[in-house]
Amino acid sequence: MERIQATASLSFARRRLAPARERRPLQRELVERARAGDRAAFAELAAASIGRLFNVAQLMLRDRDLADDAVQETLVLAWRDLRGLRDIDGFEAWLHRILVRSVYREAERERRRSPSRMRLPAARIDNDSSGAVADRDAIERGFRRLRPEHRAVIVFHHYLGYSDEEAAAAMAIPTGTVKSRLHRAMSALRSELEADARGSGLATESAR
Amino acid sequence: MTIERDLDFRVAAWLDDRATFSLPDTLLERSLARVAVTRQRPGWLVRGLRQERNDSMARIRVLALAAAAVALVAVWLNSVGGGPLPVATPSPSLAPSNSPSATGPFLPPSLRAMWVAPTRTPPQGLSGVIQYALNLSIEKLQFYPGEGNPIVTSAATWLGDDRLTFRLSQDEAGCHRDDLGLYAFALNETSRALTLNVQSDPCQARGALISGDWARADCPNHQSLCLGDLDPGQHFSAAFNPFVPRSAFVYDYGRLSYTVPEGWSDAVDGPDGFTLVEQASRQAGAINLNSTAMADSQAATCPGTPEPGIGRTSAALSTWLTTLPGVVATTPTPATVGGLSGYTVDLTIKPSWTQTCSYSGGKPMVALFTNGLADDINFDWGLAAGGKARLFLLDLPDGRTTLIDVEVPDVATWDTFIADAMPVIESLQYHP
């Protein structure tokens, strides 16, 4: 972006770039333009969304490379299918639905490539009196063992702070399913943490 | 802290802790480069597919397809794991800092990019396909023809060392789904040049399309497939083509060649525009090429329409520039660049000039050129106060004029930039 701005700042200005920067049109207008085939408008939408998309993807997948691929796929599919979006105001939820599907696909590919991965026993870190570091490590291990759809609902609820209705829209599932899925996800995580706390020694991490 | 207590809070805190503010390098640019070569589906088709996914019979079809896919994956795993292809240890000399993730034969990061290459003769059965771009992602190959959807999409697997396999995703181009090709690759020291050599591939079309030399399209401007930072030496444009009007544009690699020393970037490469900048001083200046230059309206509103009564030849345009009231212009002198002839002229804005345009950011500006096209692909070029430009107006065989603009926004940087830029200008070569 820095280089684009540098180029665009030259006095030999390209007029069509300047108004977009000055007016900062609302997302709705950008979606309408992108739906009509305007790639520059879509680029603005993508630039505004990509940080959140990547964060959600890497939190769900716990792997930057896979998240990178999932985000690329999300944006390409979003562009390809944008003309089919009926509710312009629902663009973000629609984009998240595509992301979730892409994340599931990446998780599934990863599972098939590495069905069983050995890991070392949990490291005990005692120099932190609150145990915060060890606690975060335990959550990391437990979270990685969750099914992708459980990771997704936790990220939407606890990271993005989505309501049940918003999470339902983002995952394309009924609101009731969000509630039950979140309950199961947190129960599964709690079970993993309990197992971890008991100290399991050398364990096999199975990607689901 | 017990496991039961405050789990919600702990998870939320952990997620916040694990969130990142750093995106992978060029993720946006790489994504938009793929968008740039993806065609939108008609709305009725997207909605139809969505409806079909909700249809119960369609679900059965999807399940059947999924079962078939699982079977194919099993076959794939079997063949990769126990097939005749060699599995080598990654070579430290090939990609020492680009090793893939610890598990899975993903392509090394040094290969994951959009790549562009010279136009080639299409293999039999693919007449009309124009060589355009190759996308290698973490585990996929897609070849983009000039128009339409990607072809020869294949699952890509790194076998280690310099070996890759590509497994075709569907029947096409005279090839069959699951056709497995074995390729060798080589990257130069900066990973900006790639050579793919087919070792064996039952899919001849794929071999013909992707074998050979490729240049990394690492474009900072995600609207085009420009190369981005350049290695020293000669390079070619991927899309810029001044020899056809915009309405007749087709992708045609190599219509412009240029040679740069260390430290230059290709920042734009589109049908009618091409830009080179110095990496160390991107704000300081640029070499801008435009395929079609017409005199821009001098009306105070800067309407961006052609100025009536001004010819399109280099002589007419350069003479017109000397008549503009807001411009200080040198006397146009004959010039030849890259095989095209015309005139060159240096321009600055008169200190007394106060007129602005809507796109000048409040600075006094003189509108100079337009391409005279409809608004969505219209360009209006103007010189703003404080800047300086050297223009080369070159005649094209069909009566249009193509433009080279060497320009700085701050005249204080002119001497330094023009000294760096002129050797690059002198290296330009047009290839009609």
PDB file of N, CA, C and O in Angstrom, chain A residues 3-4 9-13 15-16 34 37 39 54-55 58 62 64 68-69 72-73 79-81 83-84 86 109 112-113 135-136 140 186 193-194, chain B residues 3-4 8 10 18 20 22 30-31 34-35 38 40-41 47 73 76 105-106 138-140 220 229 282-283 286 359 365 376 380-382 384 405 407:
ATOM      1  N   ARG A   3       3.638   1.697  -1.336  1.00  0.00           N
ATOM      2  CA  ARG A   3       4.172   2.010  -2.648  1.00  0.00           C
ATOM      3  C   ARG A   3       3.078   2.537  -3.567  1.00  0.00           C
ATOM      4  O   ARG A   3       3.305   3.382  -4.386  1.00  0.00           O
ATOM      5  N   ILE A   4       1.862   1.999  -3.382  1.00  0.00           N
ATOM      6  CA  ILE A   4       0.762   2.488  -4.209  1.00  0.00           C
ATOM      7  C   ILE A   4       0.500   3.945  -3.907  1.00  0.00           C
ATOM      8  O   ILE A   4       0.346   4.767  -4.783  1.00  0.00           O
ATOM      9  N   SER A   9       0.643   9.522  -5.253  1.00  0.00           N
ATOM     10  CA  SER A   9       0.820  10.880  -4.767  1.00  0.00           C
ATOM     11  C   SER A   9       1.559  11.757  -5.766  1.00  0.00           C
ATOM     12  O   SER A   9       1.676  12.944  -5.582  1.00  0.00           O
ATOM     13  N   LEU A  10       2.068  11.153  -6.815  1.00  0.00           N
ATOM     14  CA  LEU A  10       2.747  11.950  -7.814  1.00  0.00           C
ATOM     15  C   LEU A  10       1.783  12.972  -8.392  1.00  0.00           C
ATOM     16  O   LEU A  10       0.589  12.755  -8.470  1.00  0.00           O
ATOM     17  N   SER A  11       2.364  14.078  -8.806  1.00  0.00           N
ATOM     18  CA  SER A  11       1.484  15.138  -9.294  1.00  0.00           C
ATOM     19  C   SER A  11       0.800  14.754 -10.591  1.00  0.00           C
ATOM     20  O   SER A  11      -0.234  15.290 -10.936  1.00  0.00           O
ATOM     21  N   PHE A  12       1.381  13.815 -11.293  1.00  0.00           N
ATOM     22  CA  PHE A  12       0.695  13.307 -12.477  1.00  0.00           C
ATOM     23  C   PHE A  12      -0.407  12.367 -11.992  1.00  0.00           C
ATOM     24  O   PHE A  12      -0.300  11.156 -12.086  1.00  0.00           O
ATOM     25  N   ALA A  13      -1.432  12.936 -11.421  1.00  0.00           N
ATOM     26  CA  ALA A  13      -2.441  12.142 -10.721  1.00  0.00           C
ATOM     27  C   ALA A  13      -3.374  11.458 -11.703  1.00  0.00           C
ATOM     28  O   ALA A  13      -3.653  11.973 -12.780  1.00  0.00           O
ATOM     29  N   ARG A  15      -7.022  10.650 -12.118  1.00  0.00           N
ATOM     30  CA  ARG A  15      -8.191  11.238 -11.496  1.00  0.00           C
ATOM     31  C   ARG A  15      -9.075  10.202 -10.839  1.00  0.00           C
ATOM     32  O   ARG A  15      -9.665  10.438  -9.802  1.00  0.00           O
ATOM     33  N   ARG A  16      -9.165   9.039 -11.422  1.00  0.00           N
ATOM     34  CA  ARG A  16     -10.127   8.085 -10.872  1.00  0.00           C
ATOM     35  C   ARG A  16      -9.700   7.571  -9.502  1.00  0.00           C
ATOM     36  O   ARG A  16     -10.500   7.033  -8.770  1.00  0.00           O
ATOM     37  N   ALA A  34     -18.479  -2.915  -6.607  1.00  0.00           N
ATOM     38  CA  ALA A  34     -17.760  -4.174  -6.829  1.00  0.00           C
ATOM     39  C   ALA A  34     -18.682  -5.198  -7.478  1.00  0.00           C
ATOM     40  O   ALA A  34     -18.264  -5.963  -8.353  1.00  0.00           O
ATOM     41  N   GLY A  37     -18.753  -5.080 -11.014  1.00  0.00           N
ATOM     42  CA  GLY A  37     -17.532  -5.440 -11.726  1.00  0.00           C
ATOM     43  C   GLY A  37     -16.354  -4.512 -11.495  1.00  0.00           C
ATOM     44  O   GLY A  37     -15.336  -4.616 -12.178  1.00  0.00           O
ATOM     45  N   ARG A  39     -13.237  -3.610  -9.937  1.00  0.00           N
ATOM     46  CA  ARG A  39     -12.204  -4.277  -9.141  1.00  0.00           C
ATOM     47  C   ARG A  39     -11.552  -3.328  -8.132  1.00  0.00           C
ATOM     48  O   ARG A  39     -11.111  -3.742  -7.074  1.00  0.00           O
ATOM     49  N   PHE A  54      -7.772 -12.403   8.137  1.00  0.00           N
ATOM     50  CA  PHE A  54      -6.566 -13.190   8.423  1.00  0.00           C
ATOM     51  C   PHE A  54      -6.504 -13.574   9.896  1.00  0.00           C
ATOM     52  O   PHE A  54      -6.150 -14.702  10.233  1.00  0.00           O
ATOM     53  N   ASN A  55      -6.870 -12.632  10.751  1.00  0.00           N
ATOM     54  CA  ASN A  55      -6.829 -12.946  12.175  1.00  0.00           C
ATOM     55  C   ASN A  55      -7.784 -14.083  12.515  1.00  0.00           C
ATOM     56  O   ASN A  55      -7.445 -15.005  13.250  1.00  0.00           O
ATOM     57  N   GLN A  58      -6.285 -17.337  11.062  1.00  0.00           N
ATOM     58  CA  GLN A  58      -5.114 -17.894  11.742  1.00  0.00           C
ATOM     59  C   GLN A  58      -5.468 -18.325  13.164  1.00  0.00           C
ATOM     60  O   GLN A  58      -4.853 -19.241  13.706  1.00  0.00           O
ATOM     61  N   ARG A  62      -4.607 -21.867  13.447  1.00  0.00           N
ATOM     62  CA  ARG A  62      -3.357 -21.851  14.197  1.00  0.00           C
ATOM     63  C   ARG A  62      -2.163 -22.122  13.278  1.00  0.00           C
ATOM     64  O   ARG A  62      -1.233 -22.863  13.638  1.00  0.00           O
ATOM     65  N   ARG A  64      -0.149 -19.849  10.040  1.00  0.00           N
ATOM     66  CA  ARG A  64      -0.179 -18.664   9.177  1.00  0.00           C
ATOM     67  C   ARG A  64      -0.241 -19.015   7.693  1.00  0.00           C
ATOM     68  O   ARG A  64      -0.906 -18.341   6.914  1.00  0.00           O
ATOM     69  N   ASP A  68      -3.165 -17.915   5.310  1.00  0.00           N
ATOM     70  CA  ASP A  68      -2.850 -17.145   4.106  1.00  0.00           C
ATOM     71  C   ASP A  68      -3.628 -17.707   2.914  1.00  0.00           C
ATOM     72  O   ASP A  68      -4.288 -16.977   2.163  1.00  0.00           O
ATOM     73  N   ASP A  69      -3.579 -19.017   2.762  1.00  0.00           N
ATOM     74  CA  ASP A  69      -4.288 -19.644   1.649  1.00  0.00           C
ATOM     75  C   ASP A  69      -5.798 -19.468   1.780  1.00  0.00           C
ATOM     76  O   ASP A  69      -6.494 -19.223   0.794  1.00  0.00           O
ATOM     77  N   GLN A  72      -6.774 -15.887   0.823  1.00  0.00           N
ATOM     78  CA  GLN A  72      -6.723 -15.714  -0.637  1.00  0.00           C
ATOM     79  C   GLN A  72      -7.952 -16.328  -1.298  1.00  0.00           C
ATOM     80  O   GLN A  72      -8.596 -15.725  -2.151  1.00  0.00           O
ATOM     81  N   GLU A  73      -8.241 -17.554  -0.887  1.00  0.00           N
ATOM     82  CA  GLU A  73      -9.375 -18.259  -1.488  1.00  0.00           C
ATOM     83  C   GLU A  73     -10.677 -17.514  -1.203  1.00  0.00           C
ATOM     84  O   GLU A  73     -11.549 -17.407  -2.069  1.00  0.00           O
ATOM     85  N   TRP A  79     -15.148 -12.335  -4.740  1.00  0.00           N
ATOM     86  CA  TRP A  79     -15.229 -11.581  -6.001  1.00  0.00           C
ATOM     87  C   TRP A  79     -16.029 -12.363  -7.051  1.00  0.00           C
ATOM     88  O   TRP A  79     -16.903 -11.814  -7.707  1.00  0.00           O
ATOM     89  N   ARG A  80     -15.724 -13.625  -7.168  1.00  0.00           N
ATOM     90  CA  ARG A  80     -16.374 -14.426  -8.208  1.00  0.00           C
ATOM     91  C   ARG A  80     -17.889 -14.471  -8.019  1.00  0.00           C
ATOM     92  O   ARG A  80     -18.641 -14.388  -8.975  1.00  0.00           O
ATOM     93  N   ASP A  81     -18.326 -14.574  -6.767  1.00  0.00           N
ATOM     94  CA  ASP A  81     -19.752 -14.793  -6.508  1.00  0.00           C
ATOM     95  C   ASP A  81     -20.477 -13.537  -6.041  1.00  0.00           C
ATOM     96  O   ASP A  81     -21.646 -13.620  -5.643  1.00  0.00           O
ATOM     97  N   ARG A  83     -21.856 -11.093  -7.427  1.00  0.00           N
ATOM     98  CA  ARG A  83     -23.106 -10.714  -8.100  1.00  0.00           C
ATOM     99  C   ARG A  83     -24.304 -11.494  -7.572  1.00  0.00           C
ATOM    100  O   ARG A  83     -25.441 -11.123  -7.804  1.00  0.00           O
ATOM    101  N   GLY A  84     -24.037 -12.582  -6.886  1.00  0.00           N
ATOM    102  CA  GLY A  84     -25.123 -13.371  -6.314  1.00  0.00           C
ATOM    103  C   GLY A  84     -25.539 -12.903  -4.931  1.00  0.00           C
ATOM    104  O   GLY A  84     -26.483 -13.439  -4.352  1.00  0.00           O
ATOM    105  N   ARG A  86     -27.510 -10.931  -2.533  1.00  0.00           N
ATOM    106  CA  ARG A  86     -28.763 -10.152  -2.607  1.00  0.00           C
ATOM    107  C   ARG A  86     -28.756  -9.006  -1.595  1.00  0.00           C
ATOM    108  O   ARG A  86     -29.151  -7.897  -1.895  1.00  0.00           O
ATOM    109  N   ARG A 109      -7.776 -30.312   4.545  1.00  0.00           N
ATOM    110  CA  ARG A 109      -6.576 -30.673   3.789  1.00  0.00           C
ATOM    111  C   ARG A 109      -5.423 -30.952   4.738  1.00  0.00           C
ATOM    112  O   ARG A 109      -4.658 -31.893   4.547  1.00  0.00           O
ATOM    113  N   ARG A 112      -5.783 -34.318   6.369  1.00  0.00           N
ATOM    114  CA  ARG A 112      -5.457 -35.457   5.507  1.00  0.00           C
ATOM    115  C   ARG A 112      -3.958 -35.593   5.288  1.00  0.00           C
ATOM    116  O   ARG A 112      -3.447 -36.677   5.066  1.00  0.00           O
ATOM    117  N   ARG A 113      -3.276 -34.456   5.333  1.00  0.00           N
ATOM    118  CA  ARG A 113      -1.844 -34.522   5.104  1.00  0.00           C
ATOM    119  C   ARG A 113      -1.098 -35.000   6.340  1.00  0.00           C
ATOM    120  O   ARG A 113      -0.056 -35.616   6.242  1.00  0.00           O
ATOM    121  N   ASP A 135      -0.769 -21.352  31.453  1.00  0.00           N
ATOM    122  CA  ASP A 135      -2.197 -21.419  31.203  1.00  0.00           C
ATOM    123  C   ASP A 135      -2.500 -21.180  29.721  1.00  0.00           C
ATOM    124  O   ASP A 135      -3.287 -21.897  29.107  1.00  0.00           O
ATOM    125  N   ARG A 136      -1.811 -20.179  29.148  1.00  0.00           N
ATOM    126  CA  ARG A 136      -2.040 -19.904  27.728  1.00  0.00           C
ATOM    127  C   ARG A 136      -1.558 -21.070  26.866  1.00  0.00           C
ATOM    128  O   ARG A 136      -2.186 -21.417  25.875  1.00  0.00           O
ATOM    129  N   GLU A 140      -3.750 -23.222  24.296  1.00  0.00           N
ATOM    130  CA  GLU A 140      -3.302 -23.430  22.912  1.00  0.00           C
ATOM    131  C   GLU A 140      -3.399 -24.914  22.541  1.00  0.00           C
ATOM    132  O   GLU A 140      -3.924 -25.281  21.486  1.00  0.00           O
ATOM    133  N   MET A 186     -16.938 -25.398  24.274  1.00  0.00           N
ATOM    134  CA  MET A 186     -16.331 -25.038  25.553  1.00  0.00           C
ATOM    135  C   MET A 186     -16.206 -26.258  26.469  1.00  0.00           C
ATOM    136  O   MET A 186     -15.235 -26.384  27.223  1.00  0.00           O
ATOM    137  N   LEU A 193      -8.425 -29.362  28.746  1.00  0.00           N
ATOM    138  CA  LEU A 193      -7.611 -28.702  29.772  1.00  0.00           C
ATOM    139  C   LEU A 193      -7.487 -29.583  31.014  1.00  0.00           C
ATOM    140  O   LEU A 193      -6.423 -29.639  31.646  1.00  0.00           O
ATOM    141  N   GLU A 194      -8.551 -30.270  31.339  1.00  0.00           N
ATOM    142  CA  GLU A 194      -8.494 -31.174  32.487  1.00  0.00           C
ATOM    143  C   GLU A 194      -7.502 -32.301  32.221  1.00  0.00           C
ATOM    144  O   GLU A 194      -6.686 -32.652  33.082  1.00  0.00           O
TER     145      GLU A 194
ATOM    146  N   ILE B   3      -9.388 -24.897  36.329  1.00  0.00           N
ATOM    147  CA  ILE B   3      -9.835 -25.083  34.950  1.00  0.00           C
ATOM    148  C   ILE B   3     -11.271 -24.624  34.783  1.00  0.00           C
ATOM    149  O   ILE B   3     -11.631 -23.999  33.787  1.00  0.00           O
ATOM    150  N   GLU B   4     -12.100 -24.916  35.794  1.00  0.00           N
ATOM    151  CA  GLU B   4     -13.521 -24.621  35.638  1.00  0.00           C
ATOM    152  C   GLU B   4     -13.809 -23.121  35.672  1.00  0.00           C
ATOM    153  O   GLU B   4     -14.700 -22.642  34.993  1.00  0.00           O
ATOM    154  N   ASP B   8     -14.273 -18.798  30.120  1.00  0.00           N
ATOM    155  CA  ASP B   8     -14.623 -17.849  29.060  1.00  0.00           C
ATOM    156  C   ASP B   8     -13.630 -16.700  29.006  1.00  0.00           C
ATOM    157  O   ASP B   8     -13.141 -16.314  27.940  1.00  0.00           O
ATOM    158  N   ARG B  10     -10.587 -16.609  30.188  1.00  0.00           N
ATOM    159  CA  ARG B  10      -9.240 -17.058  29.818  1.00  0.00           C
ATOM    160  C   ARG B  10      -9.133 -17.280  28.306  1.00  0.00           C
ATOM    161  O   ARG B  10      -8.119 -16.947  27.673  1.00  0.00           O
ATOM    162  N   ARG B  18      -3.232 -14.082  20.981  1.00  0.00           N
ATOM    163  CA  ARG B  18      -2.766 -14.762  19.776  1.00  0.00           C
ATOM    164  C   ARG B  18      -3.103 -13.997  18.491  1.00  0.00           C
ATOM    165  O   ARG B  18      -2.647 -14.365  17.417  1.00  0.00           O
ATOM    166  N   THR B  20      -2.961 -11.171  15.684  1.00  0.00           N
ATOM    167  CA  THR B  20      -1.758 -10.564  15.125  1.00  0.00           C
ATOM    168  C   THR B  20      -2.109  -9.282  14.389  1.00  0.00           C
ATOM    169  O   THR B  20      -3.216  -9.120  13.879  1.00  0.00           O
ATOM    170  N   SER B  22       0.209  -8.285  12.156  1.00  0.00           N
ATOM    171  CA  SER B  22       1.085  -8.342  10.983  1.00  0.00           C
ATOM    172  C   SER B  22       0.538  -9.350   9.984  1.00  0.00           C
ATOM    173  O   SER B  22       0.436 -10.539  10.278  1.00  0.00           O
ATOM    174  N   ARG B  30      -1.297 -10.340  -3.329  1.00  0.00           N
ATOM    175  CA  ARG B  30      -1.401 -11.650  -3.982  1.00  0.00           C
ATOM    176  C   ARG B  30      -2.860 -12.043  -4.174  1.00  0.00           C
ATOM    177  O   ARG B  30      -3.244 -12.614  -5.202  1.00  0.00           O
ATOM    178  N   SER B  31      -3.674 -11.746  -3.177  1.00  0.00           N
ATOM    179  CA  SER B  31      -5.095 -12.081  -3.300  1.00  0.00           C
ATOM    180  C   SER B  31      -5.724 -11.293  -4.447  1.00  0.00           C
ATOM    181  O   SER B  31      -6.465 -11.851  -5.264  1.00  0.00           O
ATOM    182  N   ARG B  34      -4.958 -12.409  -7.900  1.00  0.00           N
ATOM    183  CA  ARG B  34      -5.811 -13.514  -8.343  1.00  0.00           C
ATOM    184  C   ARG B  34      -7.206 -13.009  -8.707  1.00  0.00           C
ATOM    185  O   ARG B  34      -7.809 -13.460  -9.680  1.00  0.00           O
ATOM    186  N   VAL B  35      -7.689 -12.050  -7.914  1.00  0.00           N
ATOM    187  CA  VAL B  35      -8.997 -11.453  -8.247  1.00  0.00           C
ATOM    188  C   VAL B  35      -8.940 -10.805  -9.629  1.00  0.00           C
ATOM    189  O   VAL B  35      -9.887 -10.895 -10.412  1.00  0.00           O
ATOM    190  N   THR B  38      -9.816 -13.179 -12.254  1.00  0.00           N
ATOM    191  CA  THR B  38     -10.991 -14.020 -12.011  1.00  0.00           C
ATOM    192  C   THR B  38     -12.231 -13.312 -12.533  1.00  0.00           C
ATOM    193  O   THR B  38     -12.435 -12.130 -12.260  1.00  0.00           O
ATOM    194  N   GLN B  40     -16.232 -12.636 -12.711  1.00  0.00           N
ATOM    195  CA  GLN B  40     -17.394 -12.775 -11.838  1.00  0.00           C
ATOM    196  C   GLN B  40     -18.440 -13.677 -12.472  1.00  0.00           C
ATOM    197  O   GLN B  40     -18.650 -13.637 -13.674  1.00  0.00           O
ATOM    198  N   ARG B  41     -19.069 -14.476 -11.612  1.00  0.00           N
ATOM    199  CA  ARG B  41     -20.169 -15.298 -12.087  1.00  0.00           C
ATOM    200  C   ARG B  41     -21.438 -14.449 -12.179  1.00  0.00           C
ATOM    201  O   ARG B  41     -21.650 -13.584 -11.325  1.00  0.00           O
ATOM    202  N   ARG B  47     -26.848 -17.734  -7.492  1.00  0.00           N
ATOM    203  CA  ARG B  47     -28.030 -18.039  -6.691  1.00  0.00           C
ATOM    204  C   ARG B  47     -28.579 -19.415  -7.029  1.00  0.00           C
ATOM    205  O   ARG B  47     -29.057 -20.134  -6.184  1.00  0.00           O
ATOM    206  N   VAL B  73      -8.718 -39.054  -2.923  1.00  0.00           N
ATOM    207  CA  VAL B  73      -7.651 -38.640  -2.011  1.00  0.00           C
ATOM    208  C   VAL B  73      -6.884 -39.860  -1.521  1.00  0.00           C
ATOM    209  O   VAL B  73      -5.650 -39.847  -1.426  1.00  0.00           O
ATOM    210  N   TRP B  76      -4.689 -40.858  -4.133  1.00  0.00           N
ATOM    211  CA  TRP B  76      -3.616 -39.888  -4.237  1.00  0.00           C
ATOM    212  C   TRP B  76      -2.552 -40.102  -3.159  1.00  0.00           C
ATOM    213  O   TRP B  76      -1.371 -40.125  -3.443  1.00  0.00           O
ATOM    214  N   PRO B 105       3.673 -31.811   2.036  1.00  0.00           N
ATOM    215  CA  PRO B 105       4.565 -31.424   0.938  1.00  0.00           C
ATOM    216  C   PRO B 105       4.110 -30.134   0.269  1.00  0.00           C
ATOM    217  O   PRO B 105       3.972 -30.058  -0.937  1.00  0.00           O
ATOM    218  N   PHE B 106       3.857 -29.103   1.084  1.00  0.00           N
ATOM    219  CA  PHE B 106       3.426 -27.835   0.519  1.00  0.00           C
ATOM    220  C   PHE B 106       4.544 -27.209  -0.310  1.00  0.00           C
ATOM    221  O   PHE B 106       5.723 -27.441  -0.063  1.00  0.00           O
ATOM    222  N   ILE B 138      -0.123 -22.528  -2.043  1.00  0.00           N
ATOM    223  CA  ILE B 138       0.512 -23.469  -1.131  1.00  0.00           C
ATOM    224  C   ILE B 138       0.450 -24.907  -1.646  1.00  0.00           C
ATOM    225  O   ILE B 138       1.370 -25.688  -1.443  1.00  0.00           O
ATOM    226  N   GLU B 139      -0.601 -25.258  -2.360  1.00  0.00           N
ATOM    227  CA  GLU B 139      -0.691 -26.622  -2.872  1.00  0.00           C
ATOM    228  C   GLU B 139      -1.499 -26.684  -4.158  1.00  0.00           C
ATOM    229  O   GLU B 139      -2.179 -27.656  -4.425  1.00  0.00           O
ATOM    230  N   LYS B 140      -1.430 -25.628  -4.937  1.00  0.00           N
ATOM    231  CA  LYS B 140      -2.251 -25.598  -6.138  1.00  0.00           C
ATOM    232  C   LYS B 140      -1.558 -24.838  -7.251  1.00  0.00           C
ATOM    233  O   LYS B 140      -0.864 -23.858  -7.005  1.00  0.00           O
ATOM    234  N   PRO B 220       3.189  -4.205  -6.372  1.00  0.00           N
ATOM    235  CA  PRO B 220       2.612  -3.443  -5.263  1.00  0.00           C
ATOM    236  C   PRO B 220       1.260  -2.843  -5.614  1.00  0.00           C
ATOM    237  O   PRO B 220       0.491  -2.507  -4.728  1.00  0.00           O
ATOM    238  N   ASP B 229       9.600  -5.200  -7.239  1.00  0.00           N
ATOM    239  CA  ASP B 229      11.045  -4.962  -7.174  1.00  0.00           C
ATOM    240  C   ASP B 229      11.756  -5.810  -8.231  1.00  0.00           C
ATOM    241  O   ASP B 229      11.436  -6.987  -8.426  1.00  0.00           O
ATOM    242  N   ARG B 282      10.727   6.308  -3.551  1.00  0.00           N
ATOM    243  CA  ARG B 282       9.473   6.156  -4.296  1.00  0.00           C
ATOM    244  C   ARG B 282       8.704   7.469  -4.380  1.00  0.00           C
ATOM    245  O   ARG B 282       7.918   7.677  -5.286  1.00  0.00           O
ATOM    246  N   GLN B 283       8.896   8.320  -3.380  1.00  0.00           N
ATOM    247  CA  GLN B 283       8.182   9.590  -3.399  1.00  0.00           C
ATOM    248  C   GLN B 283       8.843  10.577  -4.357  1.00  0.00           C
ATOM    249  O   GLN B 283       8.267  11.601  -4.686  1.00  0.00           O
ATOM    250  N   ALA B 286       9.019   9.246 -10.818  1.00  0.00           N
ATOM    251  CA  ALA B 286       8.603   8.035 -11.511  1.00  0.00           C
ATOM    252  C   ALA B 286       8.783   8.220 -13.003  1.00  0.00           C
ATOM    253  O   ALA B 286       8.816   9.345 -13.514  1.00  0.00           O
ATOM    254  N   TYR B 359      -8.901  16.670  -8.837  1.00  0.00           N
ATOM    255  CA  TYR B 359      -8.015  15.573  -8.453  1.00  0.00           C
ATOM    256  C   TYR B 359      -6.609  16.044  -8.136  1.00  0.00           C
ATOM    257  O   TYR B 359      -5.683  15.241  -8.071  1.00  0.00           O
ATOM    258  N   MET B 365      -2.817  23.204 -10.756  1.00  0.00           N
ATOM    259  CA  MET B 365      -2.515  22.136 -11.716  1.00  0.00           C
ATOM    260  C   MET B 365      -2.931  22.552 -13.113  1.00  0.00           C
ATOM    261  O   MET B 365      -3.922  23.267 -13.285  1.00  0.00           O
ATOM    262  N   ASP B 376     -15.093   5.130 -16.877  1.00  0.00           N
ATOM    263  CA  ASP B 376     -14.548   4.101 -15.994  1.00  0.00           C
ATOM    264  C   ASP B 376     -13.118   3.704 -16.352  1.00  0.00           C
ATOM    265  O   ASP B 376     -12.430   3.091 -15.552  1.00  0.00           O
ATOM    266  N   ASP B 380      -6.938  11.223 -16.624  1.00  0.00           N
ATOM    267  CA  ASP B 380      -6.614  12.622 -16.869  1.00  0.00           C
ATOM    268  C   ASP B 380      -5.311  12.888 -16.170  1.00  0.00           C
ATOM    269  O   ASP B 380      -5.188  12.646 -14.974  1.00  0.00           O
ATOM    270  N   TRP B 381      -4.368  13.349 -16.919  1.00  0.00           N
ATOM    271  CA  TRP B 381      -3.037  13.581 -16.371  1.00  0.00           C
ATOM    272  C   TRP B 381      -2.784  15.069 -16.325  1.00  0.00           C
ATOM    273  O   TRP B 381      -2.987  15.774 -17.308  1.00  0.00           O
ATOM    274  N   GLY B 382      -2.285  15.509 -15.157  1.00  0.00           N
ATOM    275  CA  GLY B 382      -1.977  16.924 -15.039  1.00  0.00           C
ATOM    276  C   GLY B 382      -0.684  17.108 -14.287  1.00  0.00           C
ATOM    277  O   GLY B 382      -0.264  16.240 -13.531  1.00  0.00           O
ATOM    278  N   ALA B 384       1.254  19.264 -11.446  1.00  0.00           N
ATOM    279  CA  ALA B 384       0.922  20.123 -10.309  1.00  0.00           C
ATOM    280  C   ALA B 384       2.071  21.086 -10.018  1.00  0.00           C
ATOM    281  O   ALA B 384       3.230  20.835 -10.369  1.00  0.00           O
ATOM    282  N   ASP B 405       6.698   9.893 -19.525  1.00  0.00           N
ATOM    283  CA  ASP B 405       6.755  11.037 -18.613  1.00  0.00           C
ATOM    284  C   ASP B 405       7.735  10.730 -17.497  1.00  0.00           C
ATOM    285  O   ASP B 405       7.531   9.790 -16.722  1.00  0.00           O
ATOM    286  N   GLU B 407       9.053  12.281 -14.176  1.00  0.00           N
ATOM    287  CA  GLU B 407       8.439  13.345 -13.406  1.00  0.00           C
ATOM    288  C   GLU B 407       8.810  13.283 -11.938  1.00  0.00           C
ATOM    289  O   GLU B 407       8.933  12.199 -11.358  1.00  0.00           O
TER     290      GLU B 407
END
